[in-house]
Coordinates of C-alpha atoms in Angstrom, one line a residue:
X1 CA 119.6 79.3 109.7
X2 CA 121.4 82.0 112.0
X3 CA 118.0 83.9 112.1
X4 CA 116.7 83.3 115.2
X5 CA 119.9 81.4 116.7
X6 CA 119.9 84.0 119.6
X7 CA 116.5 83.8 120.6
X8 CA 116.0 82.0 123.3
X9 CA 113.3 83.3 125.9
X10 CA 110.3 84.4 124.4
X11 CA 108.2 87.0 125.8
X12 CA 105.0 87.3 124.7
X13 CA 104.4 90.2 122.6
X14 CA 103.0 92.0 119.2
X15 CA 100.4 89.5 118.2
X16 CA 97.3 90.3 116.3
X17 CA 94.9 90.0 119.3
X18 CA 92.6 93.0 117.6
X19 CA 91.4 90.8 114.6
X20 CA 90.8 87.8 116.8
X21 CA 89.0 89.3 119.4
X22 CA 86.2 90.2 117.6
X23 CA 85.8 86.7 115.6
X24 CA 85.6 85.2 120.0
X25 CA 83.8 87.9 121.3
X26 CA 80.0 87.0 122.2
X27 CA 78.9 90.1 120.5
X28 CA 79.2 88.6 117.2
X29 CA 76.3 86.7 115.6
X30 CA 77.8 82.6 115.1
X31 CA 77.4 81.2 111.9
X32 CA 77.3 77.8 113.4
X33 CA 74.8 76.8 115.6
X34 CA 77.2 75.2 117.9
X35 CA 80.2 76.5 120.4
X36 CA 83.4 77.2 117.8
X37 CA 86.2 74.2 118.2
X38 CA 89.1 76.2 116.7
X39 CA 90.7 79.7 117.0
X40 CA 93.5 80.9 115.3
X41 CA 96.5 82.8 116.2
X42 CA 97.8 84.8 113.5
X43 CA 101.1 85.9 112.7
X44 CA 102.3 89.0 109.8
X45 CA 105.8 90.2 108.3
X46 CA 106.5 91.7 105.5
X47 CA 109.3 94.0 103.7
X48 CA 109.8 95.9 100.4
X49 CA 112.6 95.1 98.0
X50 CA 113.2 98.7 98.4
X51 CA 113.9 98.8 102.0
X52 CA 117.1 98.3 103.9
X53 CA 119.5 96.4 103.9
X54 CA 118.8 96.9 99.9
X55 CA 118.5 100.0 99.7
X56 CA 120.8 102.8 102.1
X57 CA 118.7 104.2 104.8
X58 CA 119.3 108.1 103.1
X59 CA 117.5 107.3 99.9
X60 CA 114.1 109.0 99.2
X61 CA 111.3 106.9 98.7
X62 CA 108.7 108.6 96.3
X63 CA 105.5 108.1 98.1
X64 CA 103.0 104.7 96.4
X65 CA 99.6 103.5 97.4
X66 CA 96.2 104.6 99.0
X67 CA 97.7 105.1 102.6
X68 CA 97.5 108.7 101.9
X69 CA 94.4 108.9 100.6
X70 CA 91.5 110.6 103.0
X71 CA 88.7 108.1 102.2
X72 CA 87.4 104.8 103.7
X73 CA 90.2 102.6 101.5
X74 CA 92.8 105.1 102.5
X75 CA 92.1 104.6 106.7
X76 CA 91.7 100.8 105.9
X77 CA 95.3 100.3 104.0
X78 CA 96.5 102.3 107.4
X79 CA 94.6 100.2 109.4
X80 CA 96.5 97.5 108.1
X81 CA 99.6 98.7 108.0
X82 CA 99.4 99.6 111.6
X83 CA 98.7 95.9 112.7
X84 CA 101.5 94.6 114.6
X85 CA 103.9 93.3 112.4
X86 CA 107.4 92.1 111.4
X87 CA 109.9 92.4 108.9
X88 CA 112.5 89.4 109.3
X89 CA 114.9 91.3 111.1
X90 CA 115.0 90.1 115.4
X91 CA 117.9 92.3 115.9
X92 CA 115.5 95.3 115.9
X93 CA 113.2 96.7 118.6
X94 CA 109.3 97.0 118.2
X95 CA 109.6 100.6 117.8
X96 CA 112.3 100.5 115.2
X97 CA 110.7 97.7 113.4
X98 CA 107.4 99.7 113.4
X99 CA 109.2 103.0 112.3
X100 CA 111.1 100.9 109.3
X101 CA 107.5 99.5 108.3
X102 CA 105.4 101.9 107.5
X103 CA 108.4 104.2 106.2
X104 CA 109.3 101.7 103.6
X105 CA 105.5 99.9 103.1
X106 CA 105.1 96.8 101.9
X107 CA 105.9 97.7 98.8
X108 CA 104.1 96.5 95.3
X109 CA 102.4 93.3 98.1
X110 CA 99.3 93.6 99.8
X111 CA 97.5 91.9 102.4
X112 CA 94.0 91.6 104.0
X113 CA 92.8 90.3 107.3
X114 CA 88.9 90.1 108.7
X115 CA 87.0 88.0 110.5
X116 CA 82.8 87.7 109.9
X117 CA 80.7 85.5 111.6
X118 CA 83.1 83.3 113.0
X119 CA 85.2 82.8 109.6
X120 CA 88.8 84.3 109.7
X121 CA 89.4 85.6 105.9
X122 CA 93.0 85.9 104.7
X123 CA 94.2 87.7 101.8
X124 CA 97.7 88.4 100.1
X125 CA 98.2 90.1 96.6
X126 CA 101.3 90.9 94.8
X127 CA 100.9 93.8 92.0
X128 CA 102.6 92.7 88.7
X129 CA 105.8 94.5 88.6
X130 CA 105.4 95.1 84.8
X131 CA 103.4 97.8 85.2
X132 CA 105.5 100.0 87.0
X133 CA 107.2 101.1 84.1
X134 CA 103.3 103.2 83.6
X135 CA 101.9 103.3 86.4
X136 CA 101.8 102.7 90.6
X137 CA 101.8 99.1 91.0
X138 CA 100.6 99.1 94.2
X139 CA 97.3 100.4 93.8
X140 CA 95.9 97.3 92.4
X141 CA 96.4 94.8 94.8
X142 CA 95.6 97.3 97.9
X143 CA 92.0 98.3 96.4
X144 CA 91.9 94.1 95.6
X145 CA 92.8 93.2 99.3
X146 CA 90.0 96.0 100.3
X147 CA 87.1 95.3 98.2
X148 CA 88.4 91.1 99.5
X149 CA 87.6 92.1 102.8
X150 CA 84.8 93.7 102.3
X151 CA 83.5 91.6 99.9
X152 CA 84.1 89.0 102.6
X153 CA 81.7 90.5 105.4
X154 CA 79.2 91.8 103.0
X155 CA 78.6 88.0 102.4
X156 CA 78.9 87.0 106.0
X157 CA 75.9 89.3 106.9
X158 CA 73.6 88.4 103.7
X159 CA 74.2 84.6 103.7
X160 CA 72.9 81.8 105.7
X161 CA 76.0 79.8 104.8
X162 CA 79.6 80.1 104.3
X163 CA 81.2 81.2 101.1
X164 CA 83.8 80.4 99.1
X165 CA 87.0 82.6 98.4
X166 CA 86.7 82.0 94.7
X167 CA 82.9 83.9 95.0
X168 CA 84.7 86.4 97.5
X169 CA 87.4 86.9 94.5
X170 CA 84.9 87.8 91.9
X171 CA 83.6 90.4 93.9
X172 CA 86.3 92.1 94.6
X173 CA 88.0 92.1 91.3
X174 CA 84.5 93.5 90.0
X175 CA 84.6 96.3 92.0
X176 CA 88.7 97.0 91.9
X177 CA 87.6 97.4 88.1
X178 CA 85.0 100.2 89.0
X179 CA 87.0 101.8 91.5
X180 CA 89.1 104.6 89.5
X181 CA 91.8 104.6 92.0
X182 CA 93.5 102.7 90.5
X183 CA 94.1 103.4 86.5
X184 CA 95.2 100.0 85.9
X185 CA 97.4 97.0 87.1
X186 CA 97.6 93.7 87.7
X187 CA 98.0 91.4 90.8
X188 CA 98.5 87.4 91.6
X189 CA 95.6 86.3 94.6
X190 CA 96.0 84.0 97.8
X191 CA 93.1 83.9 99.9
X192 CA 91.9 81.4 102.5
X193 CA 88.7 81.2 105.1
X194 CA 89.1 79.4 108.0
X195 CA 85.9 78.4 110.0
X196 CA 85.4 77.6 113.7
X197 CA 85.2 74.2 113.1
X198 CA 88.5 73.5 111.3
X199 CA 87.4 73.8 107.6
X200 CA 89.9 75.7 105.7
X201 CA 89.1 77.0 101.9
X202 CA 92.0 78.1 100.1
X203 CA 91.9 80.0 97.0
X204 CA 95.0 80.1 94.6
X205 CA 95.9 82.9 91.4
X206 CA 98.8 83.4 89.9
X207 CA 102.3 82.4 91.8
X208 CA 101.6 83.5 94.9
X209 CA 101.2 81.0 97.6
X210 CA 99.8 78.7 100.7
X211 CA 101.1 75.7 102.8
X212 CA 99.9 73.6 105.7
X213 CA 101.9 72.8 108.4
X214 CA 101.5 69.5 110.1
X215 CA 104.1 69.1 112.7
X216 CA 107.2 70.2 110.8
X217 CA 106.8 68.6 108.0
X218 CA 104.7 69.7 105.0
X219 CA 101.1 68.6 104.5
X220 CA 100.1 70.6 101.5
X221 CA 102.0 73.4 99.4
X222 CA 100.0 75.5 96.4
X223 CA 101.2 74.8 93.0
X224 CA 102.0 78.2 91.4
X225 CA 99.8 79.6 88.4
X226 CA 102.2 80.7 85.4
X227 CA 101.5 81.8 81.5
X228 CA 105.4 81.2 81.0
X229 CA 108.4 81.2 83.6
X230 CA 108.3 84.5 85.0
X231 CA 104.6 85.7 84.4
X232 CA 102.4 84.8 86.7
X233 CA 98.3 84.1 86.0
X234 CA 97.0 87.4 87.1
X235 CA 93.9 89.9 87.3
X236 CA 94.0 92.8 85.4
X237 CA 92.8 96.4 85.1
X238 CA 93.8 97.3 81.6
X239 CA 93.2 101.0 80.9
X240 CA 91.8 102.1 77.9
X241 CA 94.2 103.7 75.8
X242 CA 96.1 100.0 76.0
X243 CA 92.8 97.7 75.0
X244 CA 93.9 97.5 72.1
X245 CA 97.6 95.3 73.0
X246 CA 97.8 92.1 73.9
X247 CA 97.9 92.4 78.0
X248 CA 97.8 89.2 79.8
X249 CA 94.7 88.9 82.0
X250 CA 92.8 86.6 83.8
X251 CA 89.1 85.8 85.4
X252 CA 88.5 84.6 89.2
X253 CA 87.3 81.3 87.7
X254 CA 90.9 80.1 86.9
X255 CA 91.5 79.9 90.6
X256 CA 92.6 76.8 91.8
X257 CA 90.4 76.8 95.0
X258 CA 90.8 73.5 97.3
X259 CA 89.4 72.7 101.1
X260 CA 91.0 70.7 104.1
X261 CA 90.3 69.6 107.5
X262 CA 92.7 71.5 110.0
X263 CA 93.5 69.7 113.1
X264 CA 95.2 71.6 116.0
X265 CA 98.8 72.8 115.8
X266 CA 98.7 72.8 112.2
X267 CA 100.7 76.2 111.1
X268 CA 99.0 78.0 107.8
X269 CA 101.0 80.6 105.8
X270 CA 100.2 82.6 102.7
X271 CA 102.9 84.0 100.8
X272 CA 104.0 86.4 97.8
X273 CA 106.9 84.8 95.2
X274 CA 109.4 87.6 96.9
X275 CA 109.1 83.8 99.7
X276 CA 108.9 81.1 97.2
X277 CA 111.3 82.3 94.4
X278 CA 114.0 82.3 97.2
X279 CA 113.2 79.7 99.6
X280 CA 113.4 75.7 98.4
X281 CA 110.4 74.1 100.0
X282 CA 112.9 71.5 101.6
X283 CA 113.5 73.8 103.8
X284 CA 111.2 75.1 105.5
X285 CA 110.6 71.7 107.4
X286 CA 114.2 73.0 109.4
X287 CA 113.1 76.0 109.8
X288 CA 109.5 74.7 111.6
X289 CA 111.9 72.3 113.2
X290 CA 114.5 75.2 114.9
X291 CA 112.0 77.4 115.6
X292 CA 110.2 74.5 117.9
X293 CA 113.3 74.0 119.4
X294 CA 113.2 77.3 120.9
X295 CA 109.8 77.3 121.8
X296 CA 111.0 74.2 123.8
X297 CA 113.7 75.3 125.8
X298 CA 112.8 75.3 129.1
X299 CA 113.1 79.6 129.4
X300 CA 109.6 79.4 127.6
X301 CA 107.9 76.8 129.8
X302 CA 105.7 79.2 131.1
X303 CA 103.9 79.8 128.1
X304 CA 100.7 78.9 127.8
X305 CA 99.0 76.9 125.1
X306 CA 97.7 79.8 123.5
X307 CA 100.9 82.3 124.0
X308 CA 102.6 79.7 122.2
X309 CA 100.3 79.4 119.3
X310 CA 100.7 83.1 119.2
X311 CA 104.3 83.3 119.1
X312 CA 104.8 80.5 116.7
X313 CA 102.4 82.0 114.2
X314 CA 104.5 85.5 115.1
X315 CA 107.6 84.2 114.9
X316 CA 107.1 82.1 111.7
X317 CA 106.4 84.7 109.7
X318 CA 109.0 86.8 110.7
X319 CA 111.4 83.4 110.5
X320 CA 110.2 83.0 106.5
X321 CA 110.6 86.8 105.9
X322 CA 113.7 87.1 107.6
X323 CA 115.3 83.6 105.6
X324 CA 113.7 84.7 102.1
X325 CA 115.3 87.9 102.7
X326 CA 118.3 86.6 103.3
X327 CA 118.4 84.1 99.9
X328 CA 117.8 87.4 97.9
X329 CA 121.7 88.1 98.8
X330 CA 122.4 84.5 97.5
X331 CA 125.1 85.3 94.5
X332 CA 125.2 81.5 92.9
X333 CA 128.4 80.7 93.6
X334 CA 128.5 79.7 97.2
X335 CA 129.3 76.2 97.6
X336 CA 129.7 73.4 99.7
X337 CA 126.6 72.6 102.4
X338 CA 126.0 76.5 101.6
X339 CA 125.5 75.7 97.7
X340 CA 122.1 75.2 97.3
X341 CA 120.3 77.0 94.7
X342 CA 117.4 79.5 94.8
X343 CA 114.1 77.7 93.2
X344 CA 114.3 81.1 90.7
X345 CA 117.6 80.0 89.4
X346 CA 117.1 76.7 89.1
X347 CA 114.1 77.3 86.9
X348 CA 115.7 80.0 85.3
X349 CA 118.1 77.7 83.9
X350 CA 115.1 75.4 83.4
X351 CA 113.1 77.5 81.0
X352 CA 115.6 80.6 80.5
X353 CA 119.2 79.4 80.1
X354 CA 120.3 82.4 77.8
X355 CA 119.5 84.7 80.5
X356 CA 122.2 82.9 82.9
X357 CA 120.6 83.3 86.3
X358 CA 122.5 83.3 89.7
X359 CA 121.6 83.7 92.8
X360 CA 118.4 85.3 94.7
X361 CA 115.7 87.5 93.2
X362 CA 115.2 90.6 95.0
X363 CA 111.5 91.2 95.7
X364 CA 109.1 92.6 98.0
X365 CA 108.2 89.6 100.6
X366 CA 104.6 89.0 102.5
X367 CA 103.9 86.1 104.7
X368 CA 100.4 86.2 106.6
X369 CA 100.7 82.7 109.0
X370 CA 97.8 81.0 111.2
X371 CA 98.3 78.2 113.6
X372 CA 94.9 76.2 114.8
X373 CA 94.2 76.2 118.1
X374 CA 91.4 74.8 120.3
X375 CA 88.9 76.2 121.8
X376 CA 89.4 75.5 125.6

């Protein structure tokens, strides 16, 4: 837990102030007839597997994804990969960390973020690595995380009410099938809407994830969606020269999709399997735990209540990028109060002794967090 052992005074910085800002602002229509009771402050990191320290900082990466496309998906995947972000690495300055990010992307993950009508909508996809052996895996979740967002505000502005992420879902993948940016693919779904009134809706497909904080201890954790150990539930955009094989795909309607009452200082984060192959759920209670402790020294008194909410939810992320990135480098045979096991080993040996697992699973790694605030 050496990740954020040096961190001591916290000075407020890269937050995602943009997004919110537009969800508060009195120019936006409410969709409750009522003043909002919540806000949240959002945190984002994310890294490729093929980024340093994985990969040496002179190897070429082939260019992937819509970024360089001159369309409306193209400026909105840069749009979101210019959000302020982290990458699990404090030793780094902004600049560096920026430069580092959109160099190296976040790899076959993608994320969403928008807020309509007072609803915060969250979104985080991981493309099937499977297909990469065809194809750019990386399409498919980006035009699935655009067409969620979009799907998300299109709803906002024709409904009178709020609407599920499952209904969101089926939008989206209906129109990532039409789009012809993307040949084909596949990608797990996490999504959640958050209202001003402390409702949260999370949507759950394939073995990506979501957890609710409640103090440091966890109040709810997804279950992951899986065919078999190592193959995810997933949407799919089977081209049609390979109809004809037997490619795993699933509908929106196999979502699990649950709702909760969020209460203030609850932390939310939605996460790719590059997190929770890695990380064993006991312990990310610690790591809530430390990071408290250093929002508590007294350096960082002078916080206020929503400077803290910001950094924790900035921090956090980072924290669970940063840790899951470390586990990757786990080799199996460390031992002693070090000799834990990743949760992809011990499954591994679970369900797939013959392939004689050990250690981490390198992966790409996305964590979006939220922490509730109130509305003063």
């Amino acid at each position: 837990m050496s990740l954020l052992a040096s961190a001591r005074h916290i000075a407020p910085a890269h937050r995602l102030a943009p997004l919110l800002s537009r969800a508060n602002s009195t120019t936006v229509s409410p969709l409750y007839p009522h003043a909002p009771v919540y806000s949240y402050a959002m945190g984002l990191s994310y890294a490729a597997k093929y980024s340093p320290p994985f990969i040496s900082t002179k190897q070429e990466i082939k260019p992937y994804g819509l970024d360089y496309k001159q369309d409306d998906v193209g400026e909105w995947v840069r749009e979101m990969l210019d959000l302020n972000a982290g990458r699990g690495d404090i030793r780094a300055s902004l600049e560096e960390i920026k430069e580092v990010r959109r160099k190296y992307g976040a790899g076959e993950d993608f994320f969403g973020l928008t807020s309509a009508r007072g609803d915060l909508h969250l979104a985080v996809s991981d493309g099937v690595g499977g297909w990469s052996e065809t194809l750019d895996a990386s399409l498919f979740p980006q035009l699935l995380c655009y067409y969620y967002t979009k799907a998300a505000r299109d709803f906002a502005m024709s409904s009178t009410g709020s609407v599920d992420p499952r209904s969101i879902l089926k939008k989206a993948y209906e129109d990532a099938l039409a789009d012809d940016r993307a040949n084909g693919g596949g990608a797990t779904m996490v999504s959640a809407r958050l209202d001003e009134d402390g409702q949260g809706v999370f949507s759950n497909l394939g073995d990506s994830g979501y957890m609710i904080l409640r103090g440091d201890e966890i109040f709810e954790i997804s279950k992951p969606q899986t065919h078999f150990f190592n193959c995810p539930k997933q949407l799919s955009k089977i081209p049609a020269e390979m109809r004809h094989e037997k490619i795993i795909h699933d509908t929106p309607d196999v979502a699990d999709v649950k709702s909760f009452e969020l209460k203030a200082g609850d932390t939310i984060a939605l996460f790719t399997d590059g997190f929770s192959d890695n990380v064993p759920t006991s312990h990310i209670p610690s790591l809530s735990k430390l990071l408290n402790r250093i929002l508590n020294d007294p350096a960082n008194a002078s916080l206020s209540p929503a400077e803290r909410a910001s950094e924790r939810a900035r921090l956090f992320a980072d924290m669970l990028v940063g840790y899951g990135r470390s586990a990757m480098q786990r080799t199996g045979n460390e031992t002693g109060v070090n000799g834990w096991k990743t949760p992809f080993e011990e499954e591994a040996g679970v369900k797939e002794p013959k392939w004689k697992w050990k250690g981490g699973k390198y992966d790409d790694i996305t964590v979006v967090t939220a922490v509730v605030t109130e509305v003063d």
